Amino acid sequence: MANEDTLYKALQELKDGKRDIESVMALLANGYEDIGFAKVDTSRESRSGSPEVIFCEGKTDLQIKGIAQRMQANSSNILATRASKENYDAIRSVCPDARYNELARMVMIKNKDVEVPDPHIAIVTAGTSDLPVAEEAMETATMLGNRVEMYPDVGVAGLHRLLDNIDKIRCARVIIVVAGMEGALPSVVGGLVDKPVIAVPTSIGYGANFGGLSALLSMLNTCANGVAVVNIDNGFGAGCMASMINRLK
Amino acid sequence: MANEDTLYKALQELKDGKRDIESVMALLANGYEDIGFAKVDTSRESRSGSPEVIFCEGKTDLQIKGIAQRMQANSSNILATRASKENYDAIRSVCPDARYNELARMVMIKNKDVEVPDPHIAIVTAGTSDLPVAEEAMETATMLGNRVEMYPDVGVAGLHRLLDNIDKIRCARVIIVVAGMEGALPSVVGGLVDKPVIAVPTSIGYGANFGGLSALLSMLNTCANGVAVVNIDNGFGAGCMASMINRLK
Amino acid sequence: MANEDTLYKALQELKDGKRDIESVMALLANGYEDIGFAKVDTSRESRSGSPEVIFCEGKTDLQIKGIAQRMQANSSNILATRASKENYDAIRSVCPDARYNELARMVMIKNKDVEVPDPHIAIVTAGTSDLPVAEEAMETATMLGNRVEMYPDVGVAGLHRLLDNIDKIRCARVIIVVAGMEGALPSVVGGLVDKPVIAVPTSIGYGANFGGLSALLSMLNTCANGVAVVNIDNGFGAGCMASMINRLK
Amino acid sequence: MANEDTLYKALQELKDGKRDIESVMALLANGYEDIGFAKVDTSRESRSGSPEVIFCEGKTDLQIKGIAQRMQANSSNILATRASKENYDAIRSVCPDARYNELARMVMIKNKDVEVPDPHIAIVTAGTSDLPVAEEAMETATMLGNRVEMYPDVGVAGLHRLLDNIDKIRCARVIIVVAGMEGALPSVVGGLVDKPVIAVPTSIGYGANFGGLSALLSMLNTCANGVAVVNIDNGFGAGCMASMINRLK
Amino acid sequence: MANEDTLYKALQELKDGKRDIESVMALLANGYEDIGFAKVDTSRESRSGSPEVIFCEGKTDLQIKGIAQRMQANSSNILATRASKENYDAIRSVCPDARYNELARMVMIKNKDVEVPDPHIAIVTAGTSDLPVAEEAMETATMLGNRVEMYPDVGVAGLHRLLDNIDKIRCARVIIVVAGMEGALPSVVGGLVDKPVIAVPTSIGYGANFGGLSALLSMLNTCANGVAVVNIDNGFGAGCMASMINRLK
Amino acid sequence: MANEDTLYKALQELKDGKRDIESVMALLANGYEDIGFAKVDTSRESRSGSPEVIFCEGKTDLQIKGIAQRMQANSSNILATRASKENYDAIRSVCPDARYNELARMVMIKNKDVEVPDPHIAIVTAGTSDLPVAEEAMETATMLGNRVEMYPDVGVAGLHRLLDNIDKIRCARVIIVVAGMEGALPSVVGGLVDKPVIAVPTSIGYGANFGGLSALLSMLNTCANGVAVVNIDNGFGAGCMASMINRLK
Amino acid sequence: MANEDTLYKALQELKDGKRDIESVMALLANGYEDIGFAKVDTSRESRSGSPEVIFCEGKTDLQIKGIAQRMQANSSNILATRASKENYDAIRSVCPDARYNELARMVMIKNKDVEVPDPHIAIVTAGTSDLPVAEEAMETATMLGNRVEMYPDVGVAGLHRLLDNIDKIRCARVIIVVAGMEGALPSVVGGLVDKPVIAVPTSIGYGANFGGLSALLSMLNTCANGVAVVNIDNGFGAGCMASMINRLK
Amino acid sequence: MANEDTLYKALQELKDGKRDIESVMALLANGYEDIGFAKVDTSRESRSGSPEVIFCEGKTDLQIKGIAQRMQANSSNILATRASKENYDAIRSVCPDARYNELARMVMIKNKDVEVPDPHIAIVTAGTSDLPVAEEAMETATMLGNRVEMYPDVGVAGLHRLLDNIDKIRCARVIIVVAGMEGALPSVVGGLVDKPVIAVPTSIGYGANFGGLSALLSMLNTCANGVAVVNIDNGFGAGCMASMINRLK
């Protein structure tokens, strides 16, 4: 189930003595590689359109490093999310080209090129405090092969800032809207554009915000059409979904 | 503690044999009248600016009737909220002039005039389904001596409907904004006006609306300034608060 | 802001004496028509890609009828959601061609044709009990100009039913997955396809289902990529979002 | 959309070579200034009655500094909320006159005078532990041009402390009541005064307090009239709302 | 484990042929009687100070009747709570002396006298709508052998009604305070008396009341000392607890 | 994937002209039969140890009837849960031998014998009101081929009733404990026996019971070992789990 | 309203030049002393049976010190709850005799004797981890003039530990039961004794314990009679309530 | 009530002068040993099939050490859960052979052998981040005398990883499934095997995961049969339950 490139490279490594037969067998048979504490899903990209990603929370540095190493061996592009500085250092020890976006808490390693289609994705945020989540979405979408344009800080308390940019936002094929607090922005944007809107609630706020619940419920109950929601602070998920739509033929 | 009019009337009734001495004594001493299952707060108006109101839920028709009768005897203006048709019939049997607003589920009996100040209250709703709560606010504010203007169905999914009316809305001294679902409207209005906004979440919606919770949290977390919130579906409370502000000297 | 067809028709009606000048003026100026208790958003379709829809809950039959009548006058296609049998009768009295889907609780009136693109939408349900929500999505998507294929009852307790259909499901351009109870199906489908998945939690279940909360949280926390979520039981919203994506050029 | 003073000053700066034409154009056209990661809302004060405020949580020191610098350039009065000592230091590096209230976690910079009306605002707290939130309200209201009087520690467990001060409290035009734990104080105050009451729940308490939820629900369900609620610990919001009311003509 | 009276009566019935040996054996051995679908706890009174009570919800009329019949045979005083009119009729068919309190939804059958001590219990309610719960507490406490005095409708929105009665309330040995909505009354009473207060939240209210949750949390977070709380609408539980305390020697 | 008996019967029906080739093909290929609105999982029993079951909520009578008919054709034993009287009548029209347990709201149709092992299952309830859920567990376990013994009404308020029966309860191989309200019984039983305990919270109770949440949380947080929990009111699930364990070899 | 001893001492201090006239005036008039950030309630003990207590959370060391100093001046017994080591040091600087219980996080200063009645209070805990809350209750009750006996670690998973001690527990006049996790112990104890039970849920546990919510709901829904509940981890509140009951005449 | 080995050893210690008579008396009479702050349940193993375990959270090192010492004296196998490195050091000072599993946060001390039956337990995890909980289950089950096989990282986003291992998983007698995020894995496994499944939700995830609530609700609402659930992150509880089932005869 592994894609052709991965297979070819693995066989090459076998021939070069850098891999053993069992690991290739496993790759052929299963579409994943078993490294004890993890089963790296080598067929996810061909199957579901986006590569397996390392979710760092709850994993030890040793585990993260092991998974990154195996992905690196398969020449995959690698994304690690919720990555601390320590996680980054662990990854860099096996993937020296790894890049770190501190705001987004992500590690990116580009091992192969992805074709980038014409249409682009717009990422809109209600406030400056929502930027970390927006950056996570941006890095994800970019890595998956999309052009991205950012429109930060156009929240509903100063509507003219949004209205002033709406014509440019409308040009995107799909729009990610990131907002915390009352989470009203996706409803307003959704009412002004005829493009699918991915709404991302953030945990920005306090008190009856309840860790992003207020924005989440607000977005789920939107009266605008063409809006769907991902998890609180899930910039990564929004980036994947937007990429999936933006790259549709 | 009872106001002068009430006292005068009670003494008159005593003289006319329609009241006994004990009930007048109680009125003088306590600022309330004890009718067994209730203590009618005859001094609330002079003390807190709005008369006692009959909250009908959980009361029997007999109790409602008894309270209305006592208030009627004091020549108060009477408001009954959450009133069913049956509650209305009970009240009408002792207050024949009672008027019923079915949408708002309220009974109104006007026994004396209240001075109406110059400034007025605007009531804005997100959708047509929010009208019952808006009507409750309107009846309350009107009864308490205010002019009211209604702007229904200007929700954020069609922002131009709001923008088209915003100049008129701005002319009010205080603005009540009623919205269900995502409850985004008070944030948007709050960002466009320099008047206090009373936000009223409604239970209109379904699913993750959780009986109005989504709109409530949205409004509490508003990023706009000059917005405060009352209970879900509490048109009455919004009407009181708006009246309090509108009648400030 | 109204689209050309609507404008032409309105002017024709004016000429024919079926409309007065004021209503046309309003249409030209605002992109909506004010009928007292509602402001019918006549420009929503051109602005946001889907027409205004009548959400029946919380509206009186008179209000519903009034709104339908105004839309009918504009030759719009009309959708009414959460419509009871009584609501349907009210609408039919002004729109005799109205069709009712009892399972979906929707009313449909087709007043003009919409171009249907080549790609189609797949709607997948976990169980037979999820069908009403799936039907709502299907009617919505169909009305908005999409071909729809249904795959009911392929929930995860009998995985072979899904695996047996997955190749056909993959052919759609966008996939709606409807599930109650544990809401696991979108995660499983999301892991098997490279198309955007719109997840719809339903309130089917009992106990710790808490009215669909279990399925909702499950879907928001999916470990699969390319999944976004709409409100509980919101087949309409899923249909709109899927249509938006399916009709992208 | 910027107010006259701001415009004049910007033009002056242009003439003096301290600003470029583009930034003035933006100011004229949009009512905001785009500084990359933020769009400073220069017209908020004239539009909504209170200036834009820097909410520090979730922002980097660099971002906070940049926003403060731009506001400073516009001679606005500046408020920063939820500001740590580090945030304060960042602001002070560009606004040397900045003052810090550690209890309230706020930074204040006064760049111009605001007219102060005759009526004043009373701020009442249930306990000493509620003082940080009360201080936030006080600093906000003062900055917006209001006289404020404080009545700390008059909670319901010792009612005589409230009754002893109630006559003075009644003299204010609007009353802010700050309380944690059971949040009963606004109901009691609301029943004793004929002025609008802004209720602020605090997160003071433990256990079934659930971060201020108990006080919040208590206040939303008040049986007193003329009470509206802001978010948990939102002294800033209460200060804005009270100022809006206190400064009404 | 059964008390002496019960035993004597059972043996008498055995002698008279109205009971079989097995049932007496069971009574002697276990302290309960097994009637198939229920095990009537004949020793609860001697063990825990209050008799077993029939909680009617979720039981069929046949089951209720069977349990009542067995208790009647043991000459116990019988209380049935949450009893519908139908439940009452079922009980009356086997206990003709049964009395029904419709407001409290309770059935009472007095089969033996209980000594009544000197001190009494005060029951205080915030509003008239809280009376059903207060009546449940009153019937329970009376049945368990206590004198009860009622003080309805002294809620915090009209504090003078409470202050006017507080000296009489203080004379009780234990005080039950029943309140819905914001549930502030127990805190205020608790601050004014030096007697234990049993707080009973009711589900009276709407919106963010969430079925009594607001009053419950309010009471659990009370800043007054000497207050403990029972379940929402649990007048029965409050009556038991108060009786336990009032009858302490 | 269908088991042999089912296959043989289907082929027989084909030969007899009661089935068409396509339906047999489907049976062979898929392990399920597609009847349009449902995919009857004919291989679930062989795969997961318990047959597919008709969950009636959310299904129309027509759908229920259709599914039952198809199962009947496969000679499966049939269970329908959450079945109303109307659902039962629908099933009986195609399965005349169907039996209805009104308390448990279940329909049972026995079409073939299941071997019954020696060990048995004990079902223990806290109160008589928990019996409907216990009956659901009992009918389920019995249908799946187990002997069941019932111990109703041994809740913790009268511990001697439990202690008196504990030796008999210990003889079962697995124990189902059904309790509402505080849900304490599984913890107490779990501390007294060395057998696996399946805990079933019920929605019996009121107020802060929140539809069974109190019992559910109680059971999940048990300090006893060897206890696992199923959904609120899920007697069926408990019966399945207990059967799975009781029938282990 | 201050009690006689306090008054006498204050006058003495006045005479001795240690106090000014104004502070005595305030004491006489109000029953509290205003020290700026706090109003020390000097009449609480005579009014409500227990002295004012310093709740340290949310207060600065300076504030805590100031309040302690004022109480010390009034010769009150002083209790400070939720006190950190730093808070203790602050208090000790003005009250050198202060004692600290680290487990209970309390500071105690005994300035006068309280008469101790004959009956005693039993404090029972489910586990050893519940001891900090039990210690808080113990210190409180002891300070308020009660004898206390402790029965730690008798939770329901090992019922024999409870049964072995139940006869001694029964001898108390009132019983405090402290439990976390499933919170079942108060129900079991309540069923075995004929004394009032104060149930204290603790936050001990994890996962679906939700900070003590599971134990809280369990206790509120108890099927035992004579049980009332205080806030999660509120050993102080339980100690006050128990003292109030234990000291009843 | 202590088992024979424990008794024999205690008597031996008495004879050898290492124990006093009182401690043996207590052991004989109660089935527990009272060490002041704890009552070590020496009869739990014989009574309920698994030994008492030290839950370290909320206990001081001194308490933990004391309990371990007493258990050690009884030659029990000892498990300590939620143990920090410091707790481990405390235990090791009295039990030098103690082993620490840092991932699982557990301490294990084997003082006697337990017979290991033939069947084994399978532990399956959705992701690598779920390993700590799985390790807790593994250590528990191993200590209680079971063979365990681990299948990490086979979550539903890459279904082929599960399907590839399902035949081996099916060979176990009982299966523990550990999953965070959407918690879908137990439903999928439950539908594929005919063995009891113990589902363990983990707190892995973020946002609307709410500390494991999403996975917990998902598992409770499973549509698969033969699944029961333990508390969030409760690997220990799952290990006990699985051991109980696996060791059934």
mmCIF file of N, CA, C and O in Angstrom, chain G residues 103 127-132 151-154 157-162 164-165 181 204-210, chain H residues 1 30-32 36-39 41 43-44 47 52 55 57-60 63 82 210 213 216 231-234:
data_model
loop_
_atom_site.group_PDB
_atom_site.id
_atom_site.type_symbol
_atom_site.label_atom_id
_atom_site.label_comp_id
_atom_site.label_asym_id
_atom_site.label_seq_id
_atom_site.Cartn_x
_atom_site.Cartn_y
_atom_site.Cartn_z
ATOM 1 N N LEU G 103 -1.004 20.258 56.857
ATOM 2 C CA LEU G 103 -1.883 19.374 56.097
ATOM 3 C C LEU G 103 -3.211 20.100 55.801
ATOM 4 O O LEU G 103 -3.709 20.101 54.687
ATOM 5 N N GLY G 127 -10.553 7.520 52.809
ATOM 6 C CA GLY G 127 -9.179 7.086 52.581
ATOM 7 C C GLY G 127 -8.195 7.992 53.292
ATOM 8 O O GLY G 127 -8.565 9.036 53.859
ATOM 9 N N THR G 128 -6.963 7.607 53.259
ATOM 10 C CA THR G 128 -5.903 8.410 53.871
ATOM 11 C C THR G 128 -5.712 9.715 53.099
ATOM 12 O O THR G 128 -5.384 10.752 53.684
ATOM 13 N N SER G 129 -5.948 9.687 51.792
ATOM 14 C CA SER G 129 -5.773 10.895 50.987
ATOM 15 C C SER G 129 -6.799 11.977 51.327
ATOM 16 O O SER G 129 -6.619 13.134 50.966
ATOM 17 N N ASP G 130 -7.864 11.599 52.001
ATOM 18 C CA ASP G 130 -8.883 12.577 52.380
ATOM 19 C C ASP G 130 -8.529 13.294 53.678
ATOM 20 O O ASP G 130 -9.281 14.171 54.128
ATOM 21 N N LEU G 131 -7.401 12.938 54.280
ATOM 22 C CA LEU G 131 -7.071 13.493 55.596
ATOM 23 C C LEU G 131 -6.928 15.012 55.643
ATOM 24 O O LEU G 131 -7.377 15.633 56.617
ATOM 25 N N PRO G 132 -6.319 15.678 54.641
ATOM 26 C CA PRO G 132 -6.206 17.140 54.744
ATOM 27 C C PRO G 132 -7.551 17.823 54.962
ATOM 28 O O PRO G 132 -7.664 18.742 55.780
ATOM 29 N N TYR G 151 -11.896 8.922 62.567
ATOM 30 C CA TYR G 151 -11.915 7.541 62.066
ATOM 31 C C TYR G 151 -11.469 7.525 60.615
ATOM 32 O O TYR G 151 -12.293 7.434 59.705
ATOM 33 N N PRO G 152 -10.152 7.594 60.361
ATOM 34 C CA PRO G 152 -9.701 7.667 58.976
ATOM 35 C C PRO G 152 -9.724 6.314 58.277
ATOM 36 O O PRO G 152 -9.638 5.269 58.940
ATOM 37 N N ASP G 153 -9.858 6.363 56.926
ATOM 38 C CA ASP G 153 -9.607 5.198 56.063
ATOM 39 C C ASP G 153 -10.566 4.041 56.292
ATOM 40 O O ASP G 153 -10.144 2.896 56.452
ATOM 41 N N VAL G 154 -11.848 4.307 56.298
ATOM 42 C CA VAL G 154 -12.831 3.230 56.440
ATOM 43 C C VAL G 154 -13.758 3.162 55.225
ATOM 44 O O VAL G 154 -14.956 2.885 55.333
ATOM 45 N N ALA G 157 -14.664 0.120 49.946
ATOM 46 C CA ALA G 157 -14.039 -1.030 49.306
ATOM 47 C C ALA G 157 -13.628 -2.090 50.324
ATOM 48 O O ALA G 157 -13.375 -3.235 49.960
ATOM 49 N N GLY G 158 -13.548 -1.693 51.602
ATOM 50 C CA GLY G 158 -13.260 -2.675 52.656
ATOM 51 C C GLY G 158 -14.223 -2.452 53.800
ATOM 52 O O GLY G 158 -13.866 -1.924 54.845
ATOM 53 N N LEU G 159 -15.465 -2.846 53.585
ATOM 54 C CA LEU G 159 -16.584 -2.480 54.442
ATOM 55 C C LEU G 159 -16.380 -2.892 55.902
ATOM 56 O O LEU G 159 -16.877 -2.227 56.819
ATOM 57 N N HIS G 160 -15.625 -3.974 56.115
ATOM 58 C CA HIS G 160 -15.426 -4.477 57.481
ATOM 59 C C HIS G 160 -14.713 -3.441 58.357
ATOM 60 O O HIS G 160 -14.925 -3.409 59.557
ATOM 61 N N ARG G 161 -13.907 -2.572 57.740
ATOM 62 C CA ARG G 161 -13.231 -1.538 58.520
ATOM 63 C C ARG G 161 -14.232 -0.546 59.087
ATOM 64 O O ARG G 161 -14.085 -0.035 60.198
ATOM 65 N N LEU G 162 -15.285 -0.268 58.313
ATOM 66 C CA LEU G 162 -16.336 0.618 58.800
ATOM 67 C C LEU G 162 -17.190 -0.083 59.849
ATOM 68 O O LEU G 162 -17.441 0.442 60.932
ATOM 69 N N ASP G 164 -16.582 -2.427 61.751
ATOM 70 C CA ASP G 164 -15.850 -2.664 62.989
ATOM 71 C C ASP G 164 -15.849 -1.421 63.887
ATOM 72 O O ASP G 164 -15.643 -1.543 65.101
ATOM 73 N N ASN G 165 -16.035 -0.250 63.312
ATOM 74 C CA ASN G 165 -15.981 0.995 64.086
ATOM 75 C C ASN G 165 -17.336 1.670 64.257
ATOM 76 O O ASN G 165 -17.423 2.720 64.899
ATOM 77 N N MET G 181 -13.373 10.346 45.241
ATOM 78 C CA MET G 181 -13.712 9.320 44.253
ATOM 79 C C MET G 181 -15.229 9.160 44.092
ATOM 80 O O MET G 181 -15.893 10.106 43.705
ATOM 81 N N ILE G 204 -10.167 14.328 45.693
ATOM 82 C CA ILE G 204 -9.259 13.190 45.517
ATOM 83 C C ILE G 204 -9.815 12.260 44.438
ATOM 84 O O ILE G 204 -10.986 11.867 44.503
ATOM 85 N N GLY G 205 -8.985 11.924 43.490
ATOM 86 C CA GLY G 205 -9.383 11.075 42.374
ATOM 87 C C GLY G 205 -8.787 11.644 41.106
ATOM 88 O O GLY G 205 -7.940 12.532 41.133
ATOM 89 N N TYR G 206 -9.256 11.167 39.976
ATOM 90 C CA TYR G 206 -8.721 11.653 38.696
ATOM 91 C C TYR G 206 -9.758 11.358 37.609
ATOM 92 O O TYR G 206 -10.800 10.749 37.867
ATOM 93 N N GLY G 207 -9.483 11.789 36.407
ATOM 94 C CA GLY G 207 -10.352 11.480 35.281
ATOM 95 C C GLY G 207 -11.764 11.997 35.469
ATOM 96 O O GLY G 207 -11.972 13.198 35.685
ATOM 97 N N ALA G 208 -12.748 11.116 35.389
ATOM 98 C CA ALA G 208 -14.149 11.518 35.482
ATOM 99 C C ALA G 208 -14.536 11.949 36.894
ATOM 100 O O ALA G 208 -15.716 12.095 37.192
ATOM 101 N N ASN G 209 -13.574 12.137 37.741
ATOM 102 C CA ASN G 209 -13.785 12.719 39.062
ATOM 103 C C ASN G 209 -14.086 14.214 38.920
ATOM 104 O O ASN G 209 -14.838 14.789 39.700
ATOM 105 N N PHE G 210 -13.508 14.825 37.872
ATOM 106 C CA PHE G 210 -13.742 16.235 37.556
ATOM 107 C C PHE G 210 -13.649 17.133 38.784
ATOM 108 O O PHE G 210 -14.558 17.902 39.096
ATOM 109 N N MET H 1 -9.995 -12.954 59.230
ATOM 110 C CA MET H 1 -10.306 -12.842 57.805
ATOM 111 C C MET H 1 -9.043 -12.793 56.940
ATOM 112 O O MET H 1 -9.128 -12.913 55.739
ATOM 113 N N ASN H 30 -10.172 -8.201 62.676
ATOM 114 C CA ASN H 30 -10.754 -7.222 61.755
ATOM 115 C C ASN H 30 -10.505 -7.468 60.287
ATOM 116 O O ASN H 30 -11.223 -6.953 59.442
ATOM 117 N N GLY H 31 -9.440 -8.161 59.980
ATOM 118 C CA GLY H 31 -9.089 -8.242 58.580
ATOM 119 C C GLY H 31 -8.427 -6.969 58.109
ATOM 120 O O GLY H 31 -8.354 -6.711 56.919
ATOM 121 N N TYR H 32 -7.995 -6.128 59.061
ATOM 122 C CA TYR H 32 -7.225 -4.945 58.656
ATOM 123 C C TYR H 32 -6.304 -4.577 59.812
ATOM 124 O O TYR H 32 -6.486 -5.025 60.950
ATOM 125 N N GLY H 36 -3.100 4.171 62.428
ATOM 126 C CA GLY H 36 -3.342 5.585 62.742
ATOM 127 C C GLY H 36 -4.001 6.313 61.591
ATOM 128 O O GLY H 36 -5.215 6.474 61.557
ATOM 129 N N PHE H 37 -3.215 6.727 60.608
ATOM 130 C CA PHE H 37 -3.752 7.491 59.476
ATOM 131 C C PHE H 37 -4.328 6.564 58.409
ATOM 132 O O PHE H 37 -4.867 7.027 57.410
ATOM 133 N N ALA H 38 -4.195 5.238 58.575
ATOM 134 C CA ALA H 38 -4.704 4.304 57.574
ATOM 135 C C ALA H 38 -5.101 3.000 58.237
ATOM 136 O O ALA H 38 -4.625 2.677 59.322
ATOM 137 N N LYS H 39 -6.020 2.294 57.564
ATOM 138 C CA LYS H 39 -6.403 0.961 58.017
ATOM 139 C C LYS H 39 -6.092 0.001 56.884
ATOM 140 O O LYS H 39 -6.884 -0.146 55.955
ATOM 141 N N ASP H 41 -5.979 -2.907 54.593
ATOM 142 C CA ASP H 41 -7.005 -3.936 54.403
ATOM 143 C C ASP H 41 -6.339 -5.276 54.088
ATOM 144 O O ASP H 41 -6.156 -5.657 52.948
ATOM 145 N N SER H 43 -7.379 -8.258 54.362
ATOM 146 C CA SER H 43 -8.216 -9.347 53.857
ATOM 147 C C SER H 43 -8.753 -9.066 52.464
ATOM 148 O O SER H 43 -9.557 -9.817 51.943
ATOM 149 N N ARG H 44 -8.335 -7.951 51.840
ATOM 150 C CA ARG H 44 -8.943 -7.614 50.546
ATOM 151 C C ARG H 44 -8.670 -8.665 49.491
ATOM 152 O O ARG H 44 -9.562 -9.016 48.713
ATOM 153 N N ARG H 47 -10.819 -11.613 49.864
ATOM 154 C CA ARG H 47 -12.231 -11.244 49.758
ATOM 155 C C ARG H 47 -12.610 -10.850 48.335
ATOM 156 O O ARG H 47 -13.626 -11.273 47.794
ATOM 157 N N GLU H 52 -4.951 -4.895 48.332
ATOM 158 C CA GLU H 52 -5.060 -3.438 48.476
ATOM 159 C C GLU H 52 -3.864 -2.796 47.782
ATOM 160 O O GLU H 52 -2.773 -3.345 47.740
ATOM 161 N N PHE H 55 -2.739 4.133 46.502
ATOM 162 C CA PHE H 55 -2.999 5.245 45.587
ATOM 163 C C PHE H 55 -2.251 6.452 46.155
ATOM 164 O O PHE H 55 -2.611 6.960 47.218
ATOM 165 N N GLU H 57 -1.587 9.664 45.199
ATOM 166 C CA GLU H 57 -2.002 11.072 45.159
ATOM 167 C C GLU H 57 -2.693 11.488 46.446
ATOM 168 O O GLU H 57 -3.596 10.803 46.931
ATOM 169 N N GLY H 58 -2.276 12.635 46.990
ATOM 170 C CA GLY H 58 -2.909 13.150 48.194
ATOM 171 C C GLY H 58 -2.334 12.556 49.466
ATOM 172 O O GLY H 58 -2.806 12.885 50.554
ATOM 173 N N LYS H 59 -1.351 11.665 49.329
ATOM 174 C CA LYS H 59 -0.727 11.101 50.527
ATOM 175 C C LYS H 59 0.673 11.678 50.678
ATOM 176 O O LYS H 59 1.375 11.910 49.696
ATOM 177 N N THR H 60 1.119 11.861 51.919
ATOM 178 C CA THR H 60 2.493 12.304 52.164
ATOM 179 C C THR H 60 3.432 11.111 52.025
ATOM 180 O O THR H 60 3.012 9.953 52.117
ATOM 181 N N GLN H 63 3.227 8.819 54.953
ATOM 182 C CA GLN H 63 2.075 7.914 54.973
ATOM 183 C C GLN H 63 2.309 6.742 54.025
ATOM 184 O O GLN H 63 2.031 5.577 54.361
ATOM 185 N N ARG H 82 0.028 6.054 40.581
ATOM 186 C CA ARG H 82 0.196 7.519 40.573
ATOM 187 C C ARG H 82 1.382 7.906 41.468
ATOM 188 O O ARG H 82 1.287 8.854 42.253
ATOM 189 N N PHE H 210 -11.592 17.956 26.580
ATOM 190 C CA PHE H 210 -11.983 18.196 27.968
ATOM 191 C C PHE H 210 -11.445 17.132 28.922
ATOM 192 O O PHE H 210 -12.196 16.525 29.696
ATOM 193 N N LEU H 213 -12.934 13.552 28.399
ATOM 194 C CA LEU H 213 -14.391 13.408 28.365
ATOM 195 C C LEU H 213 -14.876 12.896 27.012
ATOM 196 O O LEU H 213 -15.784 12.058 26.940
ATOM 197 N N LEU H 216 -14.268 9.220 26.800
ATOM 198 C CA LEU H 216 -15.126 8.532 27.773
ATOM 199 C C LEU H 216 -16.551 8.401 27.244
ATOM 200 O O LEU H 216 -17.134 7.303 27.224
ATOM 201 N N ASN H 231 -12.613 4.311 34.315
ATOM 202 C CA ASN H 231 -12.376 5.750 34.412
ATOM 203 C C ASN H 231 -11.276 6.212 33.434
ATOM 204 O O ASN H 231 -10.438 5.421 33.003
ATOM 205 N N ILE H 232 -11.288 7.486 33.118
ATOM 206 C CA ILE H 232 -10.266 8.113 32.270
ATOM 207 C C ILE H 232 -8.870 7.862 32.844
ATOM 208 O O ILE H 232 -8.656 8.071 34.043
ATOM 209 N N ASP H 233 -7.961 7.415 32.016
ATOM 210 C CA ASP H 233 -6.559 7.164 32.394
ATOM 211 C C ASP H 233 -6.405 6.058 33.436
ATOM 212 O O ASP H 233 -5.341 5.936 34.039
ATOM 213 N N ASN H 234 -7.446 5.267 33.659
ATOM 214 C CA ASN H 234 -7.421 4.261 34.719
ATOM 215 C C ASN H 234 -6.888 2.923 34.210
ATOM 216 O O ASN H 234 -7.614 1.918 34.148
#
